[in-house]
Amino acid sequence: MLIIAVVPAAIVGGLLLKQQSDVEANYRIGMLDRLSNTIKQEFDYRFSLLSTSLDVLSRDRLFVQAIDNFFLAGHVSSSLGTLVKNTPLIQAAYLVDDQWSEIESYNGIHGLSSFSKLKDVLTYRLSNYSGKGRQWVFYYNDEDLMSLKYNPTRRGIIIGVPIFQSMTNGLKRTPLGYLIIVVPIENIIKVLQPYLKDGERVVLQNHFSGAGDNKNDMSNIIIAQGEIDKNTPTINKTINIELKNKYISEPIEYTMKVYMDKYLGENPYIKSLKYISFFGVVIILLSLFSAGLTYRWIARPLGGLMDVVRAYSRGEYKQSDEKLRFAEFFMVERLIRNMAKTIRAQMADLAATNKELNIAYLEKEQANLQLVNFNDQLERKVEDKTLALSRSLLREKNRRSMLQSLLSFSHELQSGNIIETVMTQVVALYPMAGWAMKSYADNEVTWACENIDQSRLEMPDIQPEGHYSDYYCVSNNGRYLHCFKIKNSQNDITGIIVMQYMALEHDDFEVISLFIRQLSIELEGRLLNEELARIAVTDSLTGLANRKAFDQDLEEHIQLFDRYPDRHFGLFMLDVNGLKRANDRYGHSMGDVLLIETSKLLMETCRLTDKVYRLGGDEFAIILETGACDSCGILWRRLEKVRDQINYACLPNGKRVEIHFAVGYASTDQYPADQICLVADKAMYKDKRNFYEQAGIKR
Ligand SMILES: Nc1nc2c(ncn2[C@@H]2O[C@H](COP(=O)(O)OP(=O)(O)OP(=O)(O)O)[C@@H](O)[C@H]2O)c(=O)[nH]1
C-alpha cells in the first residue's frame, strides 16, 4: 500500500521536476541561441563595417595617387591612422605598391618582408578573379605583421585590397598597389568579448578552404569571459559563420562553438526517478497480480464461505454455486453441506412442532379470549353489583346514621332548645350545605342561620304560605334553596327548614324528608308533652299552678332551705270568703268568676318571684322565694290593702259579688320549714274567723 501510494506521488513529482528541468534547459538553450546569434551578427557587422571602410578608402583619389606621388604620403599615413582608429578590428594597415614595397603603414613594421606569401596568394586570386568583390581575406599565423605588443599570438586575418588607377578598367589590369589590413585575433577577441559573461566562451575554428597555399590559419580563436573551469559542465552550440559580404571576393568560414557553463544533463533525481517509476510500476503490477491471486484463491472463496454461513445464520440454507478452492475449503464445504442437511431436517421437525404449537397457541388464545371476555363481563357485573351494594350500603349507612342521630336527636329535642338542637343536627348531617330554620310553635319570628344569607330568606318566595307542597325549591345565585315545611298532625305549619345546596340527589332528598317528618313528629310530641306537663300542674279555671305544683314546689323549697338555711322562704295561705254564697245566689259561673278575679288580684299584688297557687276550691297559696319575715310582712300589708279596697267579680249580666279573702302566712325565718304550712293555715283560719265575726255572717 505504501508503495502504491508513494510511487505515483514520486512519479508525478519527478514529472513536474522534469518539466521544470526541461523549461530551464529550453531557457538555457534559448540563451545559448541568442548568444550565438549575437556573436554571429556582431562578427558580420564588424567585418561589414570594415569592408565598407576599406572600399571607401581604396577609392580615395588622393590615396590612389599617393602610390605614385611621394608627397601624398602624409595623407596616406593620416588615412591609415584614421582607418585603424575608427575600426576596432584593425590593428595595423599597410599601403604597398605593385611590387609589394611598403609605401606607408600604420602600426606596421617597416621593411616588412612577410608580404611575399601574400603576394603569391593574392596574385593567384586576382588571376582567377570571378568578378565578385575586390577584397581578399587570408589567415596569417606566426607572422610578424606588427609589433608584438599588438599581436602577441602572431595570428589573425589579413585583408588585401588591390588599388587600381581607375575603377572602370576593371581588374584585368595590374593594380597600382595594395592596401593590406591586419586584423589580429586579439582585436577580434576584444570586439566580441563584451558580449560574453562569466563562464561563456566562443571558439572559432577556421575551415581550410581555398588554395592549398593558404594554410596559415588562425587555429582556434578562443574568446572567453573570466576563468574557464573545464570541470564545470557546459552546454554548447555550433554554428557556421562566414566572413562574407559584397566586397569580399572569396568568403571564409568558421565553425563557431559557443559554450555556456550551464548543465543540461539529466537531473540525477529524475534519472533515478525513472528507475523508481519503473520499479514502482513493476511492484504495483506485482501487487495487483498478488491481490488478484489472493482475491481469486482466498478472499472470494472465503467471502463465499462467509455468505453461506451468514445465509445459514439467517435460515437460508442454500448452497453456494461457487466452488471452493484448496482442500481445507473442500472440507469446510462438505462440513457445511452436512450441517445444512442436519439443520434442514431439524428445521423440518421444528416447523412441524411449531405448527402444532401455533395451533395449540391459537386454541389457548381463543380460550384466553373467552376467559377474558367472561372475566370482563363478570367484573362488570361484580362492579355494578358492588356499586349498587355500596350505594345501598351508603344509603343504609346514612339512614342508620340518620336513625341514630334521630334517636339522640329525639332525646335532645325533648329537653333542649328546639332551634339549636335541630340546627346542630342538620349541620352535622350536611356540613357543606347552608341551613336556616324558623319555628312557628315558639312564635319565633327570626331565622336561625348557618352559612346562609338571612336577607335572602326574608324574600316572599321563601315564605311557606305561597307554596302548597311540603317541599319547594327556589334558586339562589346558581345554587338552590331547598325549603321543607314542618307540620304537625293537624297539617299546621309549625316551622320551616331551608337548605342551601346544589341540586339534591334522590337519596339526600329522602334522608332530609325523613328527618323533617321525624322532626315534625318529635316536635309535636314535645309540644304535647309540654302541654300535658303544664296541664298537670296548672289550674284549669284560673291558669294558676295547682296543688300538685304547690306540693312539689313546697317540697323543693323545704329541701333547698334544709341545704341553705339562710335562704328563707315564706308561705301565704288564702281562702275566698263567700264562694258558696256566690254559687248559691248567682250560680257556679259567678263562683268561677269570683275565683278567676281573685286569682288575678293575687297575681297583680305579688312580685314576679312570688308564685301563686290555687290549691283547690276557694283555697289559694303563695310561696315567696326570698321570704324572710320582713318580706312576708310587706306582702301581707299589700294584700291587706287590696282586701280593704272593694273589688268585684262581675258577670256579663251585671251581677256582681265583692271579692274578699282570708290570709295567713308563716316564714322559715320564724318557724321550722315543715311547720310553716300549718302555721300559715292557722293564721288564715284565724283571719277568716275574724272576718266573719266582724261581718256578723254565720258560716
Ligand atoms: N262555682 C264554684 N264553686 C265551687 C268550686 N269549687 C268549690 N265550689 C263550691 O264552693 C263551696 C265552698 O264552700 P265553702 O267551703 O263553704 O266556702 P264558703 O262559702 O266561702 O265558706 P268559707 O269558706 O267557710 O268562707 C262549695 O259549695 C263548693 O261546692 C268551683 O270551682 N266553682
XYZ file of C-alpha atoms and ligand atoms in Angstrom:
731
model
C 0.000 0.000 0.000
C 2.845 2.293 0.872
C 4.446 1.595 -2.440
C 1.184 2.102 -4.266
C 0.731 5.414 -2.501
C 4.299 6.727 -2.695
C 5.389 5.643 -6.141
C 2.731 7.542 -8.098
C 3.440 10.620 -5.987
C 7.162 10.263 -6.720
C 6.420 9.810 -10.424
C 4.215 12.852 -10.537
C 6.825 14.856 -8.610
C 9.524 13.600 -10.973
C 7.460 14.541 -13.994
C 6.956 18.025 -12.592
C 10.675 18.301 -11.863
C 11.441 17.039 -15.328
C 9.087 19.550 -16.819
C 10.742 22.288 -14.799
C 14.159 20.981 -15.836
C 13.054 20.951 -19.464
C 11.813 24.502 -19.178
C 15.099 25.511 -17.631
C 17.053 23.644 -20.281
C 14.993 25.275 -23.014
C 15.641 28.613 -21.410
C 19.391 27.914 -21.352
C 19.308 26.701 -24.919
C 17.446 29.882 -25.815
C 20.122 31.907 -24.076
C 22.750 29.947 -25.995
C 20.934 30.601 -29.256
C 20.644 34.276 -28.519
C 24.330 34.492 -27.603
C 25.337 32.599 -30.741
C 23.217 34.869 -32.936
C 24.557 37.930 -31.181
C 28.186 36.853 -31.728
C 27.460 35.995 -35.337
C 25.663 39.285 -36.003
C 28.437 41.268 -34.323
C 31.021 39.343 -36.317
C 29.168 40.063 -39.540
C 28.562 43.680 -38.631
C 32.143 44.421 -37.676
C 33.585 42.892 -40.816
C 30.917 44.529 -42.975
C 31.831 47.859 -41.468
C 35.494 47.078 -42.048
C 34.903 46.117 -45.652
C 32.899 49.264 -46.249
C 35.619 51.424 -44.769
C 38.218 49.658 -46.902
C 36.150 50.098 -50.001
C 35.746 53.789 -49.329
C 39.433 54.243 -48.660
C 40.508 52.238 -51.677
C 38.546 54.622 -53.868
C 40.074 57.691 -52.342
C 41.794 59.537 -55.240
C 44.486 61.092 -53.138
C 45.071 57.689 -51.562
C 45.375 56.157 -55.022
C 47.601 58.918 -56.264
C 49.744 58.658 -53.172
C 51.097 55.342 -54.512
C 52.897 57.212 -57.226
C 53.264 60.544 -55.518
C 55.618 60.651 -52.685
C 54.205 63.893 -51.491
C 50.896 62.409 -50.639
C 52.453 60.026 -48.166
C 51.197 62.175 -45.279
C 47.662 61.848 -46.482
C 48.113 58.095 -46.682
C 49.515 57.982 -43.214
C 46.640 60.061 -41.945
C 44.044 57.938 -43.754
C 45.538 54.692 -42.444
C 45.646 56.107 -38.909
C 42.040 57.189 -39.172
C 41.080 53.798 -40.507
C 42.865 51.979 -37.699
C 41.483 54.228 -35.010
C 37.893 54.126 -36.301
C 37.809 50.432 -36.941
C 38.265 48.358 -33.768
C 39.059 45.204 -35.671
C 42.079 46.698 -37.438
C 45.313 46.951 -35.552
C 47.698 47.744 -38.415
C 47.445 48.875 -42.055
C 49.901 48.921 -44.929
C 49.870 50.576 -48.333
C 52.260 48.843 -50.703
C 52.941 49.359 -54.357
C 52.602 46.832 -57.089
C 55.970 45.445 -56.158
C 54.714 44.952 -52.625
C 57.115 47.560 -51.332
C 55.774 49.482 -48.444
C 54.665 52.975 -49.189
C 53.163 53.809 -45.842
C 51.955 51.904 -42.834
C 50.208 52.485 -39.535
C 51.238 50.377 -36.546
C 53.079 48.293 -39.063
C 56.678 47.118 -39.250
C 58.845 48.993 -41.722
C 60.509 46.907 -44.350
C 58.219 44.034 -43.789
C 59.073 41.099 -45.981
C 56.408 38.736 -44.960
C 54.106 40.057 -47.645
C 55.894 37.690 -50.045
C 53.498 34.943 -49.082
C 50.534 37.221 -49.529
C 51.843 38.388 -52.818
C 51.680 34.909 -54.298
C 48.251 34.137 -52.979
C 46.717 37.441 -53.881
C 48.287 37.423 -57.373
C 46.843 33.987 -57.893
C 43.461 35.060 -56.767
C 43.436 38.088 -58.939
C 44.321 35.989 -61.958
C 41.311 33.801 -61.235
C 39.040 36.684 -60.342
C 35.433 35.741 -60.674
C 34.103 39.274 -60.844
C 32.681 39.293 -57.393
C 34.100 41.754 -54.809
C 37.645 43.001 -54.672
C 38.717 42.375 -51.135
C 40.565 39.172 -50.369
C 40.772 37.664 -46.976
C 43.583 35.463 -45.713
C 44.673 33.926 -42.489
C 48.024 34.545 -41.072
C 49.766 32.521 -38.438
C 53.052 33.040 -36.782
C 53.931 36.090 -38.844
C 55.325 39.417 -37.683
C 52.954 41.911 -39.181
C 53.089 44.381 -36.343
C 54.797 44.836 -33.086
C 54.490 42.032 -30.585
C 52.582 44.137 -28.144
C 49.667 44.422 -30.595
C 49.727 40.850 -31.701
C 51.404 38.549 -29.201
C 49.834 35.465 -30.744
C 51.060 36.339 -34.217
C 47.831 35.167 -35.619
C 44.996 36.954 -37.330
C 43.351 37.890 -40.569
C 44.730 39.899 -43.401
C 42.509 41.673 -45.865
C 44.123 42.648 -49.057
C 42.565 45.236 -51.269
C 44.133 45.886 -54.704
C 44.175 49.539 -55.666
C 43.642 50.446 -59.253
C 44.202 53.563 -61.205
C 40.644 53.661 -62.365
C 37.697 51.634 -61.302
C 36.233 51.486 -64.741
C 39.065 49.488 -66.251
C 38.229 46.515 -64.093
C 40.622 44.091 -62.556
C 42.180 42.892 -65.761
C 44.803 45.445 -65.335
C 47.722 45.335 -62.979
C 46.922 47.035 -59.697
C 48.829 50.139 -58.676
C 49.333 48.769 -55.227
C 47.657 47.030 -52.359
C 46.043 48.073 -49.137
C 46.877 45.463 -46.543
C 44.841 45.428 -43.367
C 45.873 43.352 -40.386
C 43.154 42.123 -38.014
C 44.838 40.284 -35.113
C 42.856 37.756 -33.193
C 43.352 39.921 -30.105
C 41.130 42.588 -31.745
C 38.553 40.020 -32.744
C 38.540 38.830 -29.148
C 38.371 42.400 -27.880
C 35.384 43.191 -30.091
C 33.407 40.047 -29.248
C 34.413 39.558 -25.643
C 31.990 42.225 -24.204
C 29.092 40.094 -25.309
C 30.156 37.248 -23.091
C 29.522 36.737 -19.418
C 31.469 34.739 -16.943
C 31.645 31.121 -17.850
C 30.836 31.764 -21.522
C 33.277 31.256 -24.287
C 33.337 31.193 -28.032
C 35.709 29.086 -30.090
C 36.105 29.977 -33.744
C 37.611 27.235 -35.810
C 38.557 28.180 -39.288
C 37.929 25.963 -42.271
C 40.749 25.196 -44.541
C 39.206 26.176 -47.798
C 40.552 27.668 -50.930
C 44.014 27.110 -52.271
C 46.404 24.875 -50.509
C 48.908 27.597 -50.091
C 46.634 29.424 -47.702
C 47.302 27.136 -44.829
C 48.273 29.761 -42.412
C 45.136 29.537 -40.394
C 44.414 31.252 -37.192
C 43.980 27.983 -35.452
C 41.232 28.329 -32.888
C 40.165 31.712 -31.647
C 39.061 31.336 -28.104
C 37.051 34.191 -26.676
C 36.177 33.832 -23.049
C 34.970 35.882 -20.135
C 36.510 35.057 -16.810
C 38.241 31.875 -15.904
C 37.224 28.731 -17.654
C 36.829 25.773 -15.411
C 36.998 22.709 -17.525
C 35.353 20.680 -14.819
C 32.249 22.838 -14.948
C 29.612 21.247 -17.125
C 28.814 23.291 -20.171
C 26.377 23.441 -22.955
C 27.449 24.475 -26.393
C 26.141 25.251 -29.760
C 27.965 25.012 -33.029
C 27.082 27.167 -35.941
C 28.901 28.130 -39.111
C 29.681 31.722 -39.682
C 31.125 33.291 -42.793
C 33.288 36.273 -43.234
C 31.345 37.343 -46.173
C 29.879 40.473 -47.730
C 29.588 42.074 -51.108
C 33.161 43.426 -51.011
C 34.853 40.145 -50.170
C 35.739 38.105 -53.161
C 36.088 34.732 -51.532
C 34.454 34.346 -48.158
C 35.998 32.260 -45.479
C 34.086 30.162 -42.992
C 34.385 29.498 -39.374
C 32.868 26.926 -37.218
C 31.827 28.777 -34.140
C 31.245 26.894 -30.933
C 29.601 28.842 -28.170
C 29.952 27.401 -24.671
C 27.981 28.266 -21.585
C 28.788 26.778 -18.219
C 25.241 25.550 -17.765
C 24.401 21.972 -17.154
C 21.892 20.449 -19.458
C 22.366 16.942 -18.413
C 19.604 14.862 -16.886
C 18.686 15.548 -13.285
C 20.044 12.596 -11.312
C 16.909 12.559 -9.288
C 14.809 12.381 -12.455
C 17.099 9.717 -13.733
C 16.725 7.741 -10.559
C 13.019 8.535 -10.698
C 12.808 6.625 -13.902
C 14.131 3.600 -12.137
C 11.876 4.230 -9.189
C 8.900 4.623 -11.507
C 9.819 1.523 -13.358
C 10.241 -0.493 -10.210
C 7.154 1.119 -8.784
C 5.081 0.085 -11.761
C 6.562 -3.384 -11.545
C 5.745 -3.546 -7.827
C 2.215 -2.246 -8.456
C 1.693 -4.796 -11.165
C 3.072 -7.493 -8.907
C 0.833 -6.229 -6.090
C -2.184 -6.199 -8.351
C -1.294 -9.637 -9.554
C -0.868 -10.828 -5.971
C -4.101 -9.120 -4.977
C -5.873 -10.764 -7.875
C -4.498 -14.134 -6.909
C -5.381 -13.544 -3.255
C -8.864 -12.420 -4.181
C -9.386 -15.259 -6.609
C -7.971 -18.010 -4.444
C -8.548 -16.809 -0.895
C -10.785 -13.773 -0.471
C -13.533 -14.798 -2.862
C -13.763 -18.376 -1.562
C -13.728 -17.064 1.996
C -16.351 -14.467 1.039
C -18.489 -17.191 -0.476
C -17.976 -19.224 2.656
C -18.979 -16.249 4.788
C -22.064 -15.697 2.610
C -23.009 -19.328 3.115
C -22.521 -19.047 6.877
C -24.482 -15.772 7.015
C -27.241 -17.289 4.903
C -27.342 -20.226 7.303
C -27.497 -17.862 10.246
C -30.500 -16.196 8.573
C -32.070 -19.568 7.989
C -31.442 -19.622 4.237
C -29.886 -22.967 3.675
C -28.868 -22.509 0.045
C -25.630 -23.953 -1.129
C -23.214 -21.658 -2.860
C -22.594 -22.285 -6.549
C -19.076 -21.075 -6.069
C -16.601 -23.900 -5.876
C -14.228 -23.523 -3.001
C -10.534 -23.943 -3.523
C -7.980 -25.837 -1.574
C -8.530 -28.981 0.439
C -9.458 -27.120 3.632
C -12.171 -25.254 1.831
C -13.472 -28.502 0.371
C -13.587 -29.956 3.850
C -15.381 -26.898 5.160
C -17.788 -27.055 2.257
C -18.536 -30.730 2.952
C -18.967 -29.928 6.608
C -21.343 -27.092 5.801
C -23.296 -29.272 3.414
C -23.657 -31.926 6.100
C -24.615 -29.235 8.570
C -27.138 -27.943 6.062
C -28.728 -31.385 5.774
C -28.869 -31.781 9.537
C -30.220 -28.284 10.026
C -32.808 -28.795 7.311
C -34.019 -31.939 8.994
C -34.091 -30.196 12.348
C -35.862 -27.238 10.781
C -38.479 -29.518 9.294
C -39.060 -31.093 12.726
C -39.122 -27.666 14.302
C -41.557 -26.429 11.666
C -43.895 -29.325 12.372
C -43.599 -28.797 16.118
C -44.011 -25.094 15.655
C -47.147 -25.655 13.615
C -48.605 -27.809 16.361
C -47.575 -25.253 18.931
C -49.150 -22.497 16.875
C -52.405 -24.406 16.678
C -52.278 -25.049 20.410
C -51.349 -21.427 20.989
C -54.300 -20.237 18.894
C -56.640 -22.518 20.806
C -55.175 -21.250 24.050
C -55.566 -17.678 22.850
C -59.205 -18.272 21.952
C -59.796 -19.851 25.332
C -58.000 -16.982 26.973
C -60.064 -14.544 24.980
C -63.260 -16.216 26.048
C -61.993 -16.299 29.588
C -61.053 -12.647 29.403
C -64.479 -11.775 28.000
C -66.122 -13.826 30.680
C -63.949 -12.176 33.276
C -64.777 -8.783 31.859
C -68.476 -9.492 31.975
C -68.082 -10.899 35.454
C -66.059 -7.913 36.541
C -68.624 -5.537 35.074
C -71.417 -7.374 36.826
C -69.468 -7.500 40.059
C -68.630 -3.860 39.615
C -72.286 -2.977 39.006
C -73.373 -5.090 41.938
C -70.637 -3.649 44.085
C -71.615 -0.168 43.074
C -75.271 -0.834 43.747
C -74.349 -2.532 47.005
C -72.058 0.267 48.033
C -74.791 2.748 47.177
C -77.349 0.827 49.151
C -74.800 0.404 51.939
C -74.120 4.097 51.850
C -77.816 4.769 51.834
C -78.269 2.292 54.647
C -75.363 3.818 56.486
C -76.837 7.241 56.037
C -80.180 6.026 57.203
C -78.658 4.217 60.161
C -76.655 7.277 60.953
C -79.769 9.293 60.491
C -81.741 6.988 62.733
C -79.017 7.031 65.343
C -78.886 10.764 65.045
C -82.606 10.935 65.244
C -82.624 8.789 68.378
C -80.248 11.091 70.145
C -81.887 13.971 68.410
C -85.316 12.899 69.767
C -83.899 12.696 73.208
C -82.243 16.063 72.955
C -85.292 17.556 71.374
C -87.392 16.684 74.444
C -85.330 18.830 76.722
C -83.022 21.332 74.950
C -83.615 24.321 72.781
C -85.506 23.156 69.715
C -83.884 25.511 67.215
C -80.365 24.882 68.442
C -80.888 21.155 68.556
C -82.290 20.997 65.053
C -79.590 23.268 63.577
C -76.838 21.254 65.217
C -78.356 18.114 63.799
C -78.787 19.288 60.211
C -75.345 20.881 60.094
C -73.879 17.626 61.349
C -75.750 15.750 58.611
C -74.772 18.086 55.753
C -71.927 20.320 56.867
C -71.227 21.509 53.328
C -74.710 22.964 52.985
C -76.135 26.184 54.389
C -79.012 25.844 56.816
C -81.723 28.040 58.260
C -84.739 27.350 60.458
C -87.723 29.218 61.777
C -90.214 27.717 64.256
C -93.780 28.907 64.459
C -94.537 26.926 67.579
C -92.494 29.202 69.789
C -93.754 32.254 67.933
C -90.230 32.769 66.689
C -90.016 35.424 64.017
C -86.294 35.389 63.313
C -84.330 32.880 61.332
C -81.584 30.799 62.868
C -78.925 30.709 60.110
C -75.801 28.749 59.416
C -73.833 29.610 56.238
C -76.797 31.225 54.595
C -77.793 34.808 53.845
C -80.697 35.793 56.099
C -81.765 38.692 53.888
C -82.458 36.237 51.085
C -84.680 34.251 53.452
C -86.883 37.246 54.111
C -87.984 37.395 50.488
C -91.561 36.383 49.717
C -90.672 33.404 47.543
C -89.187 31.658 50.582
C -92.244 32.024 52.814
C -94.223 28.772 53.087
C -97.598 30.407 52.705
C -97.082 30.817 48.978
C -96.335 27.141 48.393
C -98.746 24.217 48.541
C -96.188 21.467 48.591
C -94.349 20.471 51.752
C -91.126 20.855 49.744
C -90.291 23.655 47.333
C -87.107 24.924 45.852
C -86.062 28.424 44.804
C -82.832 29.401 43.053
C -80.212 31.488 44.770
C -77.230 32.685 42.669
C -76.615 29.424 40.912
C -77.409 27.347 43.961
C -80.704 26.221 45.353
C -82.674 26.925 48.472
C -84.453 23.709 49.342
C -87.379 24.544 51.662
C -89.031 21.915 53.846
C -92.179 22.674 55.785
C -92.513 21.275 59.321
C -96.091 20.287 60.014
C -97.966 18.722 62.891
C -100.552 16.002 62.697
C -103.239 18.603 62.073
C -101.313 19.684 58.974
C -100.498 23.004 60.529
C -97.160 24.534 59.640
C -95.098 24.599 62.780
C -91.825 25.616 61.187
C -89.641 25.700 58.090
C -86.164 24.453 57.381
C -84.157 25.817 54.432
C -81.139 24.071 52.973
C -78.825 25.978 50.625
C -77.218 23.382 48.452
C -76.785 22.165 44.895
C -79.436 20.053 43.202
C -80.490 17.376 45.649
C -79.931 13.719 44.924
C -82.850 11.422 45.456
C -81.202 9.803 48.452
C -80.431 13.128 50.040
C -83.965 14.268 49.495
C -85.266 11.109 51.106
C -82.958 11.464 54.077
C -83.859 15.078 54.641
C -87.575 14.408 54.149
C -87.352 11.586 56.669
C -85.572 13.884 59.036
C -88.216 16.559 58.608
C -91.007 14.065 59.192
C -89.280 12.784 62.282
C -88.654 16.314 63.400
C -92.325 17.188 62.907
C -93.415 14.202 64.950
C -90.859 14.800 67.679
C -91.641 18.452 67.780
C -95.340 17.835 68.069
C -94.721 15.195 70.734
C -92.624 17.602 72.706
C -95.255 20.257 72.456
C -97.909 17.818 73.580
C -95.793 16.634 76.474
C -95.079 20.177 77.472
C -98.801 20.906 77.328
C -99.611 17.827 79.376
C -96.992 18.694 81.917
C -98.263 22.217 82.055
C -101.836 20.995 82.430
C -100.759 18.619 85.168
C -99.549 21.452 87.336
C -101.975 24.142 86.218
C -105.375 25.010 87.482
C -107.650 24.936 84.501
C -110.010 27.661 85.764
C -107.601 30.297 86.873
C -104.497 29.253 84.966
C -102.531 29.277 88.213
C -100.308 26.479 89.377
C -102.397 23.798 91.059
C -101.966 21.877 94.276
C -99.656 19.365 92.634
C -97.354 22.134 91.646
C -97.682 23.615 95.121
C -96.733 20.372 96.793
C -93.723 19.904 94.525
C -92.531 23.448 94.942
C -93.058 23.457 98.691
C -91.079 20.252 98.938
C -88.328 21.752 96.785
C -88.202 24.886 98.907
C -88.079 22.881 102.110
C -85.230 20.771 100.715
C -83.459 23.850 99.454
C -83.860 25.548 102.777
C -82.566 22.482 104.543
C -79.471 22.730 102.398
C -79.183 26.510 102.530
C -80.685 27.605 105.876
C -80.119 31.265 105.268
C -82.290 31.204 102.168
C -85.630 31.690 103.868
C -88.917 31.369 102.111
C -92.367 32.352 103.100
C -95.775 30.782 102.660
C -99.150 32.546 102.425
C -102.374 30.595 102.666
C -105.517 32.289 101.330
C -109.194 31.296 101.225
C -112.009 33.125 99.384
C -114.813 34.248 101.590
C -118.341 33.739 100.405
C -117.865 31.471 97.429
C -120.679 29.200 98.409
C -122.988 32.126 98.705
C -121.969 33.402 95.327
C -122.611 29.998 93.873
C -125.814 29.698 95.591
C -127.030 33.171 94.754
C -125.750 33.670 91.200
C -124.752 30.210 90.090
C -121.428 28.500 89.561
C -120.452 30.880 86.833
C -120.427 33.658 89.399
C -118.332 31.400 91.670
C -115.930 30.796 88.779
C -115.675 34.489 88.010
C -115.079 35.160 91.650
C -112.242 32.647 91.686
C -110.750 33.985 88.446
C -110.862 37.600 89.534
C -109.410 36.674 92.926
C -106.510 34.911 91.239
C -105.895 37.958 89.020
C -105.913 40.185 92.041
C -103.385 37.976 93.774
C -101.137 37.793 90.722
C -101.191 41.578 90.402
C -100.358 42.008 94.098
C -97.412 39.559 94.152
C -93.945 40.083 92.761
C -92.808 38.082 89.790
C -90.643 35.915 92.026
C -93.657 35.030 94.115
C -95.665 32.089 92.811
C -99.453 31.906 93.288
C -101.225 28.538 93.514
C -104.879 27.533 93.537
C -104.909 24.562 95.851
C -108.495 23.670 95.062
C -111.995 25.029 95.726
C -111.567 28.505 97.104
C -108.052 27.916 98.553
C -105.004 29.717 97.261
C -101.359 29.788 98.326
C -98.381 31.969 97.676
C -94.722 30.886 98.058
C -92.153 33.665 98.422
C -88.791 32.536 97.141
C -86.987 35.095 99.232
C -89.396 35.078 102.081
C -87.850 36.242 105.260
C -90.180 37.596 107.902
C -89.996 41.185 106.789
C -90.619 40.267 103.126
C -93.669 38.290 104.174
C -94.868 41.274 106.212
C -94.585 43.533 103.169
C -96.707 41.184 101.042
C -99.222 40.755 103.864
C -99.633 44.510 104.109
C -100.143 44.791 100.361
C -102.767 42.021 100.475
C -104.411 43.756 103.351
C -104.556 46.922 101.360
C -106.047 45.122 98.340
C -108.550 43.371 100.544
C -109.536 46.601 102.157
C -110.329 48.042 98.773
C -113.652 46.960 97.325
C -113.189 44.697 94.314
C -115.970 42.901 92.482
C -116.315 39.886 90.404
C -118.868 40.685 87.712
C -120.944 38.607 85.420
C -121.845 39.766 81.952
C -125.361 40.252 83.133
C -124.150 42.821 85.587
C -124.475 40.688 88.666
C -121.533 41.100 90.942
C -120.131 39.975 94.213
C -117.467 41.558 96.312
C -114.155 39.877 96.410
C -112.865 39.054 99.808
C -110.411 36.546 101.119
C -108.744 35.458 104.344
C -104.919 35.437 104.643
C -102.406 33.823 106.897
C -98.664 33.428 106.474
C -95.520 31.984 108.009
C -91.824 32.257 107.226
C -88.950 29.895 107.825
C -87.387 32.926 109.396
C -89.721 32.320 112.329
C -90.866 28.715 112.026
C -89.426 25.415 111.048
C -89.893 24.681 107.380
C -92.023 21.635 107.907
C -94.413 23.637 110.088
C -94.901 26.815 108.198
C -97.744 25.340 106.161
C -99.625 24.555 109.344
C -98.781 27.900 110.907
C -99.900 29.786 107.784
C -103.064 27.759 107.579
C -103.929 28.502 111.205
C -103.258 32.154 110.679
C -105.535 32.163 107.663
C -108.388 30.487 109.551
C -107.941 32.878 112.353
C -108.189 35.739 109.854
C -111.383 34.159 108.365
C -112.977 33.855 111.722
C -112.221 37.439 112.460
C -113.836 38.456 109.138
C -116.964 36.567 109.705
C -117.167 37.748 113.287
C -116.693 41.369 112.243
C -119.163 40.977 109.367
C -121.649 39.148 111.545
C -122.044 36.463 108.990
C -122.846 32.986 110.028
C -120.964 30.333 108.290
N -118.601 27.939 91.438
C -117.745 27.136 92.002
N -117.942 26.642 93.140
C -117.065 25.824 93.780
C -115.902 25.488 93.180
N -115.180 24.671 93.938
C -115.903 24.503 95.061
N -117.072 25.204 94.975
C -118.062 25.296 95.949
O -117.744 26.282 96.870
C -118.322 25.975 98.083
C -117.361 26.136 99.119
O -117.954 26.171 100.229
P -117.266 26.648 101.473
O -116.076 25.878 101.749
O -118.299 26.705 102.462
O -116.892 28.125 101.226
P -117.568 29.417 101.696
O -118.925 29.512 101.301
O -116.769 30.576 101.034
O -117.417 29.479 103.237
P -115.994 29.663 103.904
O -115.006 29.044 103.097
O -116.144 28.987 105.167
O -115.862 31.087 103.969
C -118.852 24.566 97.957
O -120.241 24.620 97.868
C -118.331 24.082 96.689
O -119.222 23.283 96.001
C -115.643 25.971 91.878
O -114.630 25.723 91.257
N -116.569 26.770 91.392
